[in-house]
Coordinates of N, CA, C and O in Angstrom, one line a residue:
X1 N -5.5 -1.7 -24.8 CA -4.9 -1.9 -23.5 C -6.1 -2.1 -22.5 O -7.1 -1.4 -22.5
X2 N -5.9 -3.2 -21.7 CA -6.9 -3.5 -20.7 C -6.3 -3.3 -19.3 O -5.2 -3.7 -19.1
X3 N -7.1 -2.8 -18.4 CA -6.7 -2.6 -17.0 C -7.4 -3.5 -16.1 O -8.7 -3.5 -16.1
X4 N -6.7 -4.3 -15.3 CA -7.3 -5.3 -14.4 C -6.9 -4.9 -13.0 O -5.8 -4.5 -12.7
X5 N -7.9 -5.0 -12.1 CA -7.7 -4.6 -10.7 C -7.9 -5.8 -9.8 O -8.8 -6.6 -10.0
X6 N -7.1 -5.8 -8.7 CA -7.3 -6.8 -7.7 C -7.3 -6.0 -6.3 O -6.4 -5.2 -6.1
X7 N -8.3 -6.3 -5.5 CA -8.4 -5.6 -4.2 C -8.0 -6.6 -3.1 O -8.4 -7.7 -3.1
X8 N -7.1 -6.1 -2.2 CA -6.7 -6.8 -1.0 C -7.0 -6.0 0.2 O -7.1 -4.7 0.1
X9 N -7.0 -6.6 1.4 CA -7.3 -5.9 2.6 C -6.3 -6.2 3.7 O -5.8 -7.3 3.7
X10 N -6.0 -5.2 4.5 CA -5.2 -5.5 5.7 C -5.5 -4.5 6.8 O -6.1 -3.4 6.5
X11 N -5.2 -4.9 8.0 CA -5.5 -4.1 9.2 C -4.1 -3.7 9.8 O -3.2 -4.6 9.8
X12 N -3.9 -2.5 10.1 CA -2.6 -2.1 10.7 C -2.8 -0.8 11.5 O -3.7 -0.1 11.3
X13 N -1.8 -0.7 12.4 CA -1.7 0.5 13.3 C -0.5 1.4 12.8 O 0.4 0.8 12.3
X14 N -0.6 2.6 13.1 CA 0.5 3.5 12.8 C 0.2 4.8 13.6 O -0.8 5.0 14.2
X15 N 1.2 5.7 13.5 CA 1.0 7.1 13.9 C 1.9 8.0 13.0 O 2.9 7.5 12.5
X16 N 1.4 9.2 12.9 CA 2.2 10.2 12.2 C 2.9 11.1 13.2 O 2.2 11.7 14.0
X17 N 4.2 11.1 13.2 CA 4.9 11.8 14.2 C 6.3 12.1 13.6 O 7.0 11.2 13.2
X18 N 6.7 13.3 13.7 CA 8.0 13.7 13.2 C 8.9 13.9 14.5 O 8.7 14.7 15.3
X19 N 9.9 13.0 14.7 CA 10.7 13.0 15.9 C 11.5 14.3 16.1 O 12.0 14.6 17.2
X20 N 11.7 15.1 15.0 CA 12.4 16.4 15.1 C 11.5 17.5 15.6 O 12.0 18.6 15.8
X21 N 10.2 17.2 15.8 CA 9.3 18.2 16.3 C 8.9 18.0 17.7 O 9.0 16.8 18.2
X22 N 8.4 19.0 18.4 CA 7.8 18.8 19.7 C 6.5 18.0 19.6 O 5.9 18.0 18.6
X23 N 6.1 17.5 20.8 CA 4.8 16.8 20.8 C 3.7 17.8 20.4 O 2.8 17.4 19.7
X24 N 3.8 19.0 20.8 CA 2.8 20.0 20.5 C 2.7 20.3 19.0 O 1.6 20.4 18.4
X25 N 3.8 20.4 18.4 CA 3.8 20.7 16.9 C 3.3 19.4 16.2 O 2.5 19.6 15.2
X26 N 3.7 18.2 16.6 CA 3.1 17.0 16.0 C 1.6 17.0 16.1 O 0.9 16.7 15.1
X27 N 1.1 17.3 17.3 CA -0.4 17.3 17.5 C -1.0 18.4 16.7 O -2.1 18.2 16.1
X28 N -0.4 19.5 16.5 CA -0.9 20.6 15.7 C -1.0 20.2 14.2 O -2.0 20.4 13.6
X29 N 0.0 19.6 13.7 CA 0.1 19.2 12.3 C -0.7 17.9 12.0 O -1.5 17.9 11.0
X30 N -0.6 16.9 12.8 CA -1.1 15.6 12.6 C -2.4 15.3 13.3 O -3.1 14.3 13.0
X31 N -2.8 16.1 14.3 CA -4.0 15.9 15.1 C -4.0 14.6 15.7 O -3.0 14.1 16.2
X32 N -5.2 13.9 15.8 CA -5.3 12.6 16.4 C -4.4 11.5 15.8 O -4.1 10.5 16.5
X33 N -3.9 11.7 14.6 CA -3.0 10.8 14.0 C -1.7 10.7 14.6 O -0.9 9.8 14.4
X34 N -1.4 11.7 15.5 CA -0.1 11.7 16.2 C -0.2 11.0 17.6 O 0.7 11.1 18.4
X35 N -1.4 10.4 17.9 CA -1.6 9.8 19.2 C -0.4 8.9 19.5 O 0.0 8.0 18.8
X36 N 0.2 9.2 20.7 CA 1.4 8.4 21.1 C 1.1 6.9 21.3 O 2.0 6.1 21.3
X37 N -0.1 6.5 21.4 CA -0.5 5.1 21.6 C -1.0 4.5 20.3 O -1.7 3.5 20.3
X38 N -0.8 5.2 19.2 CA -1.1 4.6 17.8 C -2.6 4.7 17.5 O -3.4 5.1 18.4
X39 N -2.9 4.4 16.3 CA -4.3 4.3 15.9 C -4.3 3.3 14.7 O -3.3 3.1 14.1
X40 N -5.5 2.7 14.4 CA -5.5 1.7 13.4 C -6.5 2.0 12.3 O -7.4 2.8 12.4
X41 N -6.3 1.3 11.2 CA -7.2 1.4 10.0 C -7.4 0.0 9.4 O -6.6 -0.9 9.5
X42 N -8.5 -0.1 8.7 CA -8.8 -1.2 7.9 C -8.5 -0.8 6.4 O -9.3 -0.1 5.8
X43 N -7.3 -1.1 6.0 CA -6.8 -0.6 4.7 C -7.3 -1.5 3.6 O -7.5 -2.7 3.7
X44 N -7.5 -0.9 2.4 CA -7.8 -1.6 1.2 C -6.8 -1.2 0.2 O -6.5 0.0 0.0
X45 N -6.1 -2.2 -0.4 CA -5.1 -1.9 -1.5 C -5.7 -2.5 -2.8 O -6.1 -3.6 -2.9
X46 N -5.7 -1.6 -3.8 CA -6.1 -2.0 -5.1 C -4.9 -1.9 -6.1 O -4.3 -0.9 -6.2
X47 N -4.6 -3.0 -6.7 CA -3.5 -3.1 -7.6 C -4.0 -3.2 -9.0 O -4.8 -4.1 -9.3
X48 N -3.6 -2.3 -9.9 CA -4.1 -2.2 -11.3 C -2.9 -2.6 -12.2 O -1.8 -2.0 -12.1
X49 N -3.2 -3.7 -13.0 CA -2.2 -4.2 -14.0 C -2.7 -3.9 -15.4 O -3.9 -4.1 -15.6
X50 N -1.9 -3.4 -16.2 CA -2.3 -3.2 -17.6 C -1.6 -4.1 -18.6 O -0.5 -4.6 -18.3
X51 N -2.2 -4.3 -19.7 CA -1.6 -5.1 -20.8 C -2.7 -5.5 -21.8 O -3.8 -5.2 -21.7
X52 N -2.2 -6.3 -22.7 CA -3.1 -6.9 -23.8 C -3.5 -8.3 -23.3 O -2.6 -9.0 -22.9
X53 N -4.7 -8.7 -23.5 CA -5.1 -10.0 -23.1 C -4.3 -11.1 -23.9 O -4.1 -10.9 -25.1
X54 N -3.9 -12.1 -23.2 CA -3.2 -13.2 -23.8 C -4.2 -13.9 -24.8 O -5.3 -14.2 -24.4
X55 N -3.7 -14.2 -26.0 CA -4.7 -14.9 -26.9 C -5.1 -16.3 -26.5 O -6.2 -16.7 -26.9
X56 N -4.3 -17.0 -25.7 CA -4.6 -18.3 -25.3 C -5.5 -18.4 -24.1 O -6.4 -19.2 -23.9
X57 N -5.4 -17.4 -23.1 CA -6.1 -17.4 -21.9 C -7.2 -16.3 -21.8 O -8.1 -16.4 -21.0
X58 N -7.0 -15.3 -22.6 CA -7.8 -14.1 -22.5 C -7.5 -13.2 -21.3 O -8.1 -12.2 -21.0
X59 N -6.4 -13.6 -20.5 CA -6.0 -12.8 -19.3 C -5.0 -11.8 -19.7 O -4.0 -12.0 -20.4
X60 N -5.1 -10.6 -19.0 CA -4.0 -9.7 -18.9 C -3.0 -10.2 -17.9 O -1.8 -10.1 -18.1
X61 N -3.5 -10.7 -16.8 CA -2.7 -11.4 -15.8 C -3.6 -12.4 -15.1 O -4.8 -12.1 -15.0
X62 N -3.1 -13.5 -14.6 CA -3.8 -14.4 -13.9 C -4.1 -13.8 -12.5 O -3.2 -13.6 -11.7
X63 N -5.4 -13.5 -12.2 CA -5.7 -12.9 -10.9 C -5.4 -13.7 -9.7 O -5.0 -13.1 -8.6
X64 N -5.4 -15.0 -9.8 CA -5.0 -15.8 -8.6 C -3.5 -15.6 -8.4 O -3.1 -15.5 -7.2
X65 N -2.7 -15.6 -9.4 CA -1.2 -15.4 -9.2 C -1.0 -14.0 -8.7 O -0.1 -13.8 -7.9
X66 N -1.7 -13.0 -9.2 CA -1.5 -11.6 -8.8 C -1.9 -11.5 -7.3 O -1.2 -10.9 -6.5
X67 N -3.0 -12.1 -6.9 CA -3.4 -12.1 -5.5 C -2.4 -12.8 -4.6 O -2.0 -12.2 -3.6
X68 N -1.9 -13.9 -5.0 CA -0.8 -14.6 -4.2 C 0.4 -13.7 -4.1 O 1.0 -13.7 -3.0
X69 N 0.8 -13.1 -5.2 CA 2.0 -12.2 -5.1 C 1.7 -11.0 -4.2 O 2.6 -10.7 -3.3
X70 N 0.6 -10.4 -4.2 CA 0.3 -9.2 -3.4 C 0.3 -9.7 -1.9 O 0.9 -9.0 -1.0
X71 N -0.3 -10.8 -1.6 CA -0.4 -11.3 -0.3 C 1.0 -11.7 0.3 O 1.4 -11.3 1.4
X72 N 1.8 -12.4 -0.5 CA 3.1 -12.8 0.0 C 4.1 -11.7 0.1 O 4.9 -11.7 1.0
X73 N 4.1 -10.7 -0.8 CA 5.1 -9.7 -0.8 C 4.7 -8.4 0.0 O 5.6 -7.7 0.4
X74 N 3.4 -8.2 0.2 CA 3.0 -7.0 0.9 C 2.0 -7.3 2.1 O 2.4 -7.0 3.2
X75 N 0.9 -7.9 1.8 CA -0.1 -8.1 2.8 C 0.4 -8.8 4.0 O 0.2 -8.4 5.2
X76 N 1.1 -9.9 3.8 CA 1.6 -10.7 4.9 C 2.6 -10.0 5.8 O 2.8 -10.3 7.0
X77 N 3.2 -9.0 5.2 CA 4.2 -8.2 5.9 C 3.6 -7.0 6.7 O 4.3 -6.4 7.6
X78 N 2.4 -6.6 6.4 CA 1.8 -5.4 7.0 C 0.5 -5.7 7.8 O 0.2 -4.9 8.7
X79 N -0.1 -6.8 7.5 CA -1.4 -7.1 8.2 C -1.2 -7.4 9.7 O -0.3 -8.2 10.1
X80 N -2.0 -6.7 10.5 CA -2.0 -6.8 11.9 C -0.6 -6.4 12.5 O -0.1 -7.0 13.4
X81 N 0.0 -5.4 11.9 CA 1.3 -5.0 12.3 C 1.2 -3.5 12.7 O 0.3 -2.8 12.3
X82 N 2.2 -3.0 13.4 CA 2.4 -1.6 13.7 C 3.4 -1.2 12.5 O 4.5 -1.6 12.5
X83 N 2.9 -0.3 11.6 CA 3.6 0.0 10.5 C 4.9 0.8 10.8 O 5.9 0.7 10.1
X84 N 4.9 1.5 11.9 CA 6.1 2.3 12.3 C 7.2 1.4 12.9 O 8.3 1.7 12.9
X85 N 6.7 0.3 13.5 CA 7.7 -0.5 14.3 C 8.0 -1.9 13.8 O 9.0 -2.5 14.0
X86 N 7.0 -2.5 13.1 CA 7.1 -3.9 12.7 C 7.4 -4.2 11.3 O 7.6 -5.4 10.9
X87 N 7.5 -3.2 10.4 CA 7.7 -3.4 9.0 C 9.0 -2.9 8.5 O 9.2 -1.7 8.4
X88 N 10.0 -3.8 8.2 CA 11.3 -3.4 7.8 C 11.4 -2.4 6.7 O 12.2 -1.5 6.7
X89 N 10.6 -2.6 5.7 CA 10.7 -1.6 4.5 C 10.1 -0.2 4.8 O 10.3 0.7 4.0
X90 N 9.5 -0.1 6.0 CA 9.1 1.3 6.4 C 9.9 1.8 7.5 O 9.7 3.0 8.0
X91 N 10.9 1.1 7.9 CA 11.8 1.5 9.0 C 12.4 2.9 8.7 O 13.0 3.1 7.7
X92 N 12.3 3.8 9.7 CA 12.9 5.2 9.6 C 12.1 6.1 8.6 O 12.5 7.2 8.3
X93 N 10.9 5.7 8.2 CA 10.1 6.5 7.2 C 8.8 6.9 7.9 O 8.3 6.2 8.8
X94 N 8.3 8.0 7.5 CA 7.0 8.4 8.0 C 5.9 7.4 7.5 O 6.0 7.1 6.3
X95 N 5.0 7.0 8.3 CA 4.1 5.9 7.9 C 2.8 6.6 7.4 O 1.7 6.2 7.7
X96 N 2.9 7.6 6.5 CA 1.8 8.2 5.8 C 1.4 7.3 4.7 O 2.2 6.5 4.1
X97 N 0.2 7.4 4.2 CA -0.3 6.6 3.1 C 0.6 6.9 1.8 O 0.8 6.0 1.0
X98 N 1.0 8.2 1.7 CA 1.8 8.5 0.5 C 3.2 7.8 0.5 O 3.6 7.3 -0.5
X99 N 3.8 7.6 1.7 CA 5.0 6.9 1.8 C 4.8 5.4 1.6 O 5.5 4.7 0.9
X100 N 3.7 4.9 2.3 CA 3.4 3.5 2.3 C 3.2 3.0 0.9 O 3.8 2.0 0.4
X101 N 2.4 3.7 0.1 CA 2.1 3.3 -1.2 C 3.3 3.3 -2.2 O 3.5 2.4 -3.0
X102 N 4.2 4.3 -2.0 CA 5.4 4.3 -2.8 C 6.3 3.1 -2.5 O 6.9 2.5 -3.4
X103 N 6.3 2.7 -1.2 CA 7.1 1.5 -0.8 C 6.5 0.2 -1.4 O 7.2 -0.7 -1.8
X104 N 5.2 0.2 -1.4 CA 4.5 -1.0 -2.0 C 4.8 -1.1 -3.5 O 5.1 -2.2 -4.0
X105 N 4.9 0.0 -4.2 CA 5.2 0.1 -5.6 C 6.6 -0.5 -5.8 O 6.8 -1.3 -6.7
X106 N 7.6 -0.1 -5.0 CA 8.9 -0.6 -5.2 C 9.0 -2.1 -5.1 O 9.8 -2.8 -5.7
X107 N 8.2 -2.7 -4.2 CA 8.1 -4.1 -4.0 C 7.4 -4.8 -5.2 O 7.9 -5.8 -5.7
X108 N 6.3 -4.3 -5.6 CA 5.4 -5.0 -6.5 C 5.8 -4.8 -8.0 O 5.7 -5.7 -8.8
X109 N 6.2 -3.6 -8.3 CA 6.5 -3.3 -9.8 C 7.4 -4.3 -10.5 O 7.0 -4.8 -11.6
X110 N 8.5 -4.7 -10.0 CA 9.4 -5.6 -10.7 C 8.8 -7.0 -10.8 O 9.0 -7.7 -11.7
X111 N 8.0 -7.4 -9.7 CA 7.5 -8.8 -9.7 C 6.3 -8.9 -10.5 O 6.0 -10.0 -11.0
X112 N 5.4 -7.9 -10.7 CA 4.3 -8.0 -11.6 C 4.7 -8.2 -13.0 O 4.0 -9.0 -13.7
X113 N 5.8 -7.6 -13.4 CA 6.3 -7.8 -14.8 C 6.5 -9.3 -15.1 O 6.4 -9.7 -16.2
X114 N 6.9 -10.1 -14.1 CA 7.2 -11.5 -14.3 C 6.0 -12.4 -14.3 O 6.1 -13.6 -14.7
X115 N 4.8 -11.9 -14.0 CA 3.6 -12.7 -13.9 C 3.1 -13.1 -15.3 O 2.7 -14.2 -15.5
X116 N 3.2 -12.1 -16.2 CA 2.8 -12.4 -17.6 C 3.5 -11.4 -18.6 O 3.5 -10.2 -18.3
X117 N 4.0 -12.0 -19.6 CA 4.7 -11.2 -20.6 C 3.8 -10.1 -21.2 O 2.6 -10.4 -21.5
X118 N 4.3 -8.9 -21.2 CA 3.5 -7.8 -21.7 C 2.7 -7.0 -20.7 O 2.1 -6.0 -21.1
X119 N 2.5 -7.6 -19.5 CA 1.7 -6.9 -18.5 C 2.7 -6.1 -17.6 O 3.8 -6.4 -17.4
X120 N 2.1 -5.0 -17.0 CA 2.9 -4.2 -16.1 C 2.0 -3.6 -15.0 O 0.8 -3.4 -15.3
X121 N 2.6 -3.2 -14.0 CA 1.9 -2.5 -12.9 C 1.6 -1.1 -13.4 O 2.4 -0.4 -13.9
X122 N 0.3 -0.7 -13.3 CA -0.1 0.6 -13.8 C -0.4 1.6 -12.7 O 0.0 2.7 -12.8
X123 N -1.0 1.1 -11.6 CA -1.4 2.0 -10.5 C -1.7 1.2 -9.3 O -2.1 0.1 -9.3
X124 N -1.4 1.9 -8.1 CA -1.8 1.4 -6.8 C -2.7 2.4 -6.2 O -2.5 3.6 -6.3
X125 N -3.8 1.9 -5.5 CA -4.7 2.7 -4.8 C -4.7 2.2 -3.4 O -4.9 1.0 -3.2
X126 N -4.5 3.1 -2.4 CA -4.6 2.6 -1.0 C -5.6 3.5 -0.3 O -5.5 4.7 -0.2
X127 N -6.6 2.8 0.2 CA -7.7 3.4 1.0 C -7.3 3.2 2.5 O -7.1 2.1 3.0
X128 N -7.2 4.4 3.2 CA -7.0 4.4 4.6 C -8.3 4.3 5.3 O -8.5 3.7 6.4
X129 N -9.3 5.1 4.8 CA -10.6 5.1 5.3 C -11.5 5.1 4.0 O -11.0 5.4 2.9
X130 N -12.8 4.9 4.1 CA -13.6 5.0 2.9 C -13.6 6.4 2.2 O -13.8 6.5 1.0
X131 N -13.1 7.4 2.9 CA -13.1 8.8 2.3 C -11.7 9.3 2.0 O -11.5 10.3 1.4
X132 N -10.7 8.6 2.6 CA -9.3 9.0 2.4 C -8.5 8.0 1.7 O -8.4 6.8 2.2
X133 N -8.0 8.3 0.5 CA -7.2 7.3 -0.2 C -6.2 8.0 -1.1 O -6.3 9.2 -1.4
X134 N -5.1 7.3 -1.5 CA -4.1 7.8 -2.3 C -3.9 6.9 -3.5 O -4.2 5.7 -3.5
X135 N -3.5 7.5 -4.6 CA -3.2 6.7 -5.9 C -1.7 7.0 -6.2 O -1.2 8.1 -6.0
X136 N -1.1 6.0 -6.8 CA 0.3 6.1 -7.1 C 0.6 5.4 -8.5 O 0.1 4.3 -8.7
X137 N 1.2 6.1 -9.4 CA 1.5 5.6 -10.7 C 3.0 5.3 -11.0 O 3.4 5.1 -12.1
X138 N 3.7 5.2 -9.9 CA 5.2 5.0 -10.0 C 5.8 6.2 -10.5 O 6.7 6.7 -10.7

């Protein structure tokens, strides 16, 4: 089994805020991430695909096709957006990295299977900052 990774980048704003809580409780739990005027990040998304290399191409997956898929299905929908307000698949959801990455998986997992027979989505990694990141295995 070979694991192939593709890294993509996007910029987006969000805030962590539970509307069922008071402003004070949101600030206590989420700190500056609850800023009512939002805050932004330079996100890095790493998509890991697993499979056996194709005997004709040597590829687990064509990285150009994978990049195009990630950009059209995810990056173009979140880049330079307010994740809380501008992204339909996050509507009504907390815009935490944990929720965001799970939603990315729902979008990408069925489409990655179609890129090359025998390959599948293995893992997503989302960096919010160089020190804060989440991993999701579906």
